[in-house]
């Protein structure tokens, strides 16, 4: 293990309380500096769009502190999302939570791109910034459509498993599958002890489902999706898909997507509007 990522979420005391985090800014800084002494690579997660009162100047101060004062060379950035059943969801339903509007969130995100560039960090994925050469290889595996294991309770994975075709005379074949482990710690433990795995669900993905996943994940990367990877996952040529998809053609005309012999990728503007791009093409 050569990298640790710390879920700091905010570097000001007021917003840590708002987000329901139990650590202080001082404790977060101590954890970061301790990690930097132990691991060759370290990173933190920050949340933006926390609430309607989040100020651009204060957000810039947090970014300068993280990348300048603390010298971090990798940063993961996520917009606050409201999950059903959470305390934030309940507050929102009772009109007791005022969130950032889209324009303010866009300004906060753009500020991160600008400040990160000042310290030599490039946006290599929608939510991730790094000094060249220090990108998170583990996460790139997700975005490139590679296999990965979900090990703990509730963990999800994507792996190739042997399947037997309906024709029993045929040899078994490898097919990509989505896996999900049992959520219960006790059930997870018993399954691992008994079977060596704790899968609760195994869903084999057909080429259409693999294509959809690849588009959702691959277009998050600056490099996008290569022609070869697209063919491996979907069974069709990228050129055929691009030319036959009205949504993709519209995004290319609007300069949100770029397509050439090497593959399909989002433009800088397209990365900023990736959810809208995906709505068009999926």
Short mmCIF file of C-alpha atoms in Angstrom, two decimals:
data_model
loop_
_atom_site.label_atom_id
_atom_site.label_comp_id
_atom_site.label_asym_id
_atom_site.label_seq_id
_atom_site.Cartn_x
_atom_site.Cartn_y
_atom_site.Cartn_z
CA UNK A 1 0.00 0.00 0.00
CA UNK A 2 1.57 3.28 -1.09
CA UNK A 3 -1.38 5.68 -0.91
CA UNK A 4 -3.85 6.86 1.72
CA UNK A 5 -6.90 9.04 1.12
CA UNK A 6 -8.46 10.91 4.04
CA UNK A 7 -12.10 11.99 4.10
CA UNK A 8 -11.55 15.50 5.43
CA UNK A 9 -14.64 16.98 3.66
CA UNK A 10 -14.00 20.55 4.86
CA UNK A 11 -11.16 22.64 6.25
CA UNK A 12 -13.20 25.09 8.25
CA UNK A 13 -14.80 24.40 11.61
CA UNK A 14 -18.27 25.73 10.86
CA UNK A 15 -18.78 23.54 7.80
CA UNK A 16 -17.43 20.44 9.54
CA UNK A 17 -20.19 20.87 12.11
CA UNK A 18 -22.76 21.48 9.36
CA UNK A 19 -21.69 18.28 7.58
CA UNK A 20 -21.98 16.31 10.82
CA UNK A 21 -18.30 15.41 10.98
CA UNK A 22 -16.87 14.70 14.42
CA UNK A 23 -13.27 15.70 13.70
CA UNK A 24 -11.87 19.22 13.97
CA UNK A 25 -9.75 21.07 11.42
CA UNK A 26 -6.74 20.58 13.72
CA UNK A 27 -7.33 16.83 13.86
CA UNK A 28 -7.66 16.68 10.08
CA UNK A 29 -4.39 18.57 9.63
CA UNK A 30 -2.66 16.25 12.11
CA UNK A 31 -3.95 13.19 10.22
CA UNK A 32 -2.79 14.61 6.89
CA UNK A 33 0.70 15.43 8.13
CA UNK A 34 1.02 12.04 9.80
CA UNK A 35 -0.01 10.31 6.57
CA UNK A 36 2.52 12.33 4.59
CA UNK A 37 5.29 11.01 6.83
CA UNK A 38 4.26 7.38 6.38
CA UNK A 39 2.89 7.01 2.84
CA UNK A 40 4.63 8.04 -0.41
CA UNK A 41 1.28 9.31 -1.75
CA UNK A 42 -1.56 10.96 0.14
CA UNK A 43 -4.80 12.67 -0.77
CA UNK A 44 -7.89 14.20 0.81
CA UNK A 45 -11.56 14.43 -0.15
CA UNK A 46 -13.31 17.79 -0.02
CA UNK A 47 -17.01 18.54 -0.47
CA UNK A 48 -18.23 21.67 -2.23
CA UNK A 49 -21.72 23.06 -2.66
CA UNK A 50 -22.25 22.37 1.03
CA UNK A 51 -24.96 24.94 1.60
CA UNK A 52 -26.31 28.17 0.14
CA UNK A 53 -24.02 30.29 2.31
CA UNK A 54 -20.75 28.71 1.19
CA UNK A 55 -18.60 31.62 0.02
CA UNK A 56 -16.22 31.50 -2.92
CA UNK A 57 -13.48 33.35 -1.02
CA UNK A 58 -13.60 30.93 1.90
CA UNK A 59 -13.55 27.96 -0.47
CA UNK A 60 -10.47 29.34 -2.21
CA UNK A 61 -8.81 29.75 1.18
CA UNK A 62 -9.43 26.07 1.95
CA UNK A 63 -7.96 25.02 -1.39
CA UNK A 64 -4.88 27.21 -0.98
CA UNK A 65 -4.37 25.81 2.51
CA UNK A 66 -4.68 22.20 1.32
CA UNK A 67 -2.46 22.53 -1.73
CA UNK A 68 -0.13 25.27 -0.53
CA UNK A 69 0.30 25.04 3.24
CA UNK A 70 -0.18 21.26 3.44
CA UNK A 71 1.49 20.56 0.10
CA UNK A 72 -1.01 17.96 -1.05
CA UNK A 73 -0.35 16.64 -4.55
CA UNK A 74 -3.68 14.84 -5.05
CA UNK A 75 -7.20 16.07 -4.33
CA UNK A 76 -10.63 14.48 -4.75
CA UNK A 77 -13.57 16.84 -4.98
CA UNK A 78 -17.26 16.00 -4.63
CA UNK A 79 -20.43 18.07 -4.70
CA UNK A 80 -22.74 17.53 -1.75
CA UNK A 81 -25.48 15.07 -2.67
CA UNK A 82 -28.58 14.33 -0.62
CA UNK A 83 -29.22 10.61 -0.13
CA UNK A 84 -32.72 9.38 0.69
CA UNK A 85 -33.27 8.55 4.34
CA UNK A 86 -30.39 10.68 5.65
CA UNK A 87 -30.72 13.55 8.11
CA UNK A 88 -30.04 16.00 5.26
CA UNK A 89 -32.86 14.42 3.27
CA UNK A 90 -35.26 14.92 6.17
CA UNK A 91 -34.17 18.54 6.62
CA UNK A 92 -34.63 19.20 2.92
CA UNK A 93 -38.12 17.71 2.88
CA UNK A 94 -39.10 20.04 5.75
CA UNK A 95 -37.57 23.07 3.98
CA UNK A 96 -34.94 23.43 6.66
CA UNK A 97 -31.94 22.96 4.38
CA UNK A 98 -30.83 25.61 1.91
CA UNK A 99 -28.48 24.23 -0.74
CA UNK A 100 -26.29 25.92 -3.33
CA UNK A 101 -27.89 26.62 -6.67
CA UNK A 102 -26.26 25.28 -9.82
CA UNK A 103 -24.57 28.58 -10.68
CA UNK A 104 -22.82 28.87 -7.33
CA UNK A 105 -21.78 25.19 -7.41
CA UNK A 106 -20.29 25.72 -10.87
CA UNK A 107 -18.30 28.71 -9.60
CA UNK A 108 -16.97 26.68 -6.66
CA UNK A 109 -15.95 23.85 -8.98
CA UNK A 110 -14.27 26.21 -11.44
CA UNK A 111 -12.34 27.77 -8.56
CA UNK A 112 -10.92 24.35 -7.70
CA UNK A 113 -9.76 23.81 -11.28
CA UNK A 114 -8.04 27.21 -11.21
CA UNK A 115 -6.40 26.88 -7.79
CA UNK A 116 -5.28 23.31 -8.46
CA UNK A 117 -3.56 24.48 -11.65
CA UNK A 118 -1.64 27.10 -9.65
CA UNK A 119 -0.01 24.26 -7.71
CA UNK A 120 0.62 22.03 -10.71
CA UNK A 121 -2.35 19.69 -10.24
CA UNK A 122 -4.21 18.70 -13.40
CA UNK A 123 -7.80 17.52 -13.64
CA UNK A 124 -7.33 13.95 -14.82
CA UNK A 125 -10.91 12.95 -13.94
CA UNK A 126 -14.07 14.93 -13.22
CA UNK A 127 -13.56 14.80 -9.45
CA UNK A 128 -9.82 14.20 -9.19
CA UNK A 129 -6.75 16.40 -9.50
CA UNK A 130 -3.11 15.36 -9.30
CA UNK A 131 0.43 16.36 -10.07
CA UNK A 132 1.27 14.45 -13.29
CA UNK A 133 2.49 10.97 -12.44
CA UNK A 134 0.67 10.82 -9.10
CA UNK A 135 -2.79 9.87 -10.34
CA UNK A 136 -4.61 7.19 -8.32
CA UNK A 137 -4.00 3.96 -10.24
CA UNK A 138 -6.63 2.12 -8.19
CA UNK A 139 -9.41 4.51 -9.23
CA UNK A 140 -8.28 4.57 -12.85
CA UNK A 141 -9.05 0.86 -12.89
CA UNK A 142 -12.73 1.69 -12.25
CA UNK A 143 -12.92 4.37 -14.92
CA UNK A 144 -11.18 2.25 -17.56
CA UNK A 145 -13.59 -0.64 -17.15
CA UNK A 146 -11.06 -2.93 -15.47
CA UNK A 147 -11.85 -5.67 -12.99
CA UNK A 148 -11.86 -4.90 -9.27
CA UNK A 149 -12.84 -6.84 -6.17
CA UNK A 150 -15.31 -5.64 -3.55
CA UNK A 151 -14.09 -7.24 -0.34
CA UNK A 152 -15.91 -5.83 2.69
CA UNK A 153 -19.58 -5.86 3.74
CA UNK A 154 -21.83 -4.17 1.11
CA UNK A 155 -18.85 -3.78 -1.24
CA UNK A 156 -19.45 -3.92 -4.99
CA UNK A 157 -17.10 -5.35 -7.59
CA UNK A 158 -16.71 -6.01 -11.30
CA UNK A 159 -14.97 -9.26 -12.17
CA UNK A 160 -14.88 -11.89 -14.90
CA UNK A 161 -16.37 -15.22 -13.84
CA UNK A 162 -16.75 -18.53 -15.62
CA UNK A 163 -20.22 -19.24 -16.96
CA UNK A 164 -21.60 -22.32 -18.67
CA UNK A 165 -23.57 -21.64 -21.87
CA UNK A 166 -27.06 -23.18 -22.28
CA UNK A 167 -25.47 -25.70 -24.63
CA UNK A 168 -23.87 -27.99 -22.03
CA UNK A 169 -21.53 -29.37 -24.67
CA UNK A 170 -19.82 -26.00 -24.94
CA UNK A 171 -16.89 -25.08 -22.77
CA UNK A 172 -17.34 -22.55 -19.96
CA UNK A 173 -16.58 -18.94 -20.84
CA UNK A 174 -15.50 -15.81 -18.99
CA UNK A 175 -18.15 -13.10 -18.62
CA UNK A 176 -18.01 -9.77 -16.78
CA UNK A 177 -20.20 -9.70 -13.68
CA UNK A 178 -21.36 -7.11 -11.18
CA UNK A 179 -21.07 -8.41 -7.62
CA UNK A 180 -22.38 -7.12 -4.32
CA UNK A 181 -21.54 -8.49 -0.88
CA UNK A 182 -23.88 -9.04 2.04
CA UNK A 183 -24.38 -5.91 4.15
CA UNK A 184 -24.64 -7.73 7.48
CA UNK A 185 -21.24 -8.11 9.13
CA UNK A 186 -22.28 -11.44 10.65
CA UNK A 187 -23.60 -12.81 7.34
CA UNK A 188 -20.52 -11.51 5.51
CA UNK A 189 -18.19 -13.19 8.02
CA UNK A 190 -20.03 -16.53 7.92
CA UNK A 191 -20.08 -16.59 4.11
CA UNK A 192 -16.37 -15.78 3.86
CA UNK A 193 -15.50 -18.50 6.37
CA UNK A 194 -17.71 -21.05 4.59
CA UNK A 195 -17.39 -20.16 0.90
CA UNK A 196 -14.38 -17.87 0.63
CA UNK A 197 -16.64 -15.10 -0.74
CA UNK A 198 -19.62 -13.12 0.58
CA UNK A 199 -21.51 -12.44 -2.63
CA UNK A 200 -25.18 -11.63 -2.13
CA UNK A 201 -25.74 -10.74 -5.78
CA UNK A 202 -23.99 -11.75 -8.99
CA UNK A 203 -25.34 -10.16 -12.16
CA UNK A 204 -23.75 -11.03 -15.48
CA UNK A 205 -23.62 -7.98 -17.72
CA UNK A 206 -24.56 -8.14 -21.38
CA UNK A 207 -22.69 -5.98 -23.94
CA UNK A 208 -25.31 -3.22 -23.78
CA UNK A 209 -24.99 -2.96 -20.00
CA UNK A 210 -21.20 -2.99 -20.23
CA UNK A 211 -21.31 -0.20 -22.83
CA UNK A 212 -23.51 1.92 -20.59
CA UNK A 213 -21.22 1.45 -17.60
CA UNK A 214 -18.15 2.23 -19.69
CA UNK A 215 -19.66 5.46 -21.00
CA UNK A 216 -20.66 6.55 -17.50
CA UNK A 217 -17.23 5.85 -16.06
CA UNK A 218 -14.87 6.30 -19.01
CA UNK A 219 -16.03 9.77 -20.00
CA UNK A 220 -15.12 10.98 -16.51
CA UNK A 221 -11.45 10.63 -17.49
CA UNK A 222 -9.59 13.33 -19.36
CA UNK A 223 -8.41 10.69 -21.84
CA UNK A 224 -11.93 9.34 -22.32
CA UNK A 225 -12.59 5.93 -23.86
CA UNK A 226 -10.25 4.33 -26.37
CA UNK A 227 -11.57 2.59 -29.47
CA UNK A 228 -10.10 -0.74 -28.34
CA UNK A 229 -11.55 -0.64 -24.83
CA UNK A 230 -14.97 0.27 -26.25
CA UNK A 231 -14.90 -2.74 -28.57
CA UNK A 232 -13.79 -5.08 -25.78
CA UNK A 233 -16.72 -4.07 -23.58
CA UNK A 234 -19.54 -3.53 -26.04
CA UNK A 235 -18.68 -5.84 -28.90
CA UNK A 236 -19.17 -3.02 -31.44
CA UNK A 237 -16.93 -0.40 -32.97
CA UNK A 238 -16.78 3.02 -31.39
CA UNK A 239 -17.11 4.58 -34.83
CA UNK A 240 -20.41 2.77 -35.41
CA UNK A 241 -21.75 3.89 -32.04
CA UNK A 242 -20.69 7.52 -32.50
CA UNK A 243 -22.10 7.86 -36.01
CA UNK A 244 -25.41 6.18 -35.14
CA UNK A 245 -26.09 8.00 -31.87
CA UNK A 246 -28.01 11.24 -32.27
CA UNK A 247 -27.09 12.20 -28.72
CA UNK A 248 -23.38 11.78 -29.33
CA UNK A 249 -23.59 13.70 -32.60
CA UNK A 250 -25.38 16.57 -30.86
CA UNK A 251 -22.74 16.68 -28.11
CA UNK A 252 -19.95 16.75 -30.71
CA UNK A 253 -21.64 19.59 -32.57
CA UNK A 254 -22.02 21.51 -29.30
CA UNK A 255 -18.31 20.85 -28.55
CA UNK A 256 -19.10 18.87 -25.42
CA UNK A 257 -17.56 15.66 -26.79
CA UNK A 258 -14.56 15.10 -29.04
CA UNK A 259 -14.09 12.07 -31.26
CA UNK A 260 -11.08 10.98 -33.30
CA UNK A 261 -9.21 7.81 -34.21
CA UNK A 262 -7.93 7.37 -30.65
CA UNK A 263 -11.33 7.47 -28.98
CA UNK A 264 -14.16 9.50 -27.48
CA UNK A 265 -13.63 12.06 -24.71
CA UNK A 266 -15.37 14.99 -23.08
CA UNK A 267 -14.11 18.50 -23.76
CA UNK A 268 -13.27 20.66 -20.73
CA UNK A 269 -16.75 22.17 -20.98
CA UNK A 270 -18.22 18.70 -21.42
CA UNK A 271 -16.52 17.51 -18.23
CA UNK A 272 -18.13 20.40 -16.36
CA UNK A 273 -21.52 19.35 -17.74
CA UNK A 274 -20.96 15.60 -17.77
CA UNK A 275 -24.28 14.65 -16.18
CA UNK A 276 -26.11 16.49 -18.94
CA UNK A 277 -23.88 14.88 -21.58
CA UNK A 278 -24.62 11.42 -20.21
CA UNK A 279 -28.34 12.15 -20.15
CA UNK A 280 -28.08 12.86 -23.88
CA UNK A 281 -26.17 9.77 -24.91
CA UNK A 282 -27.41 6.99 -22.60
#
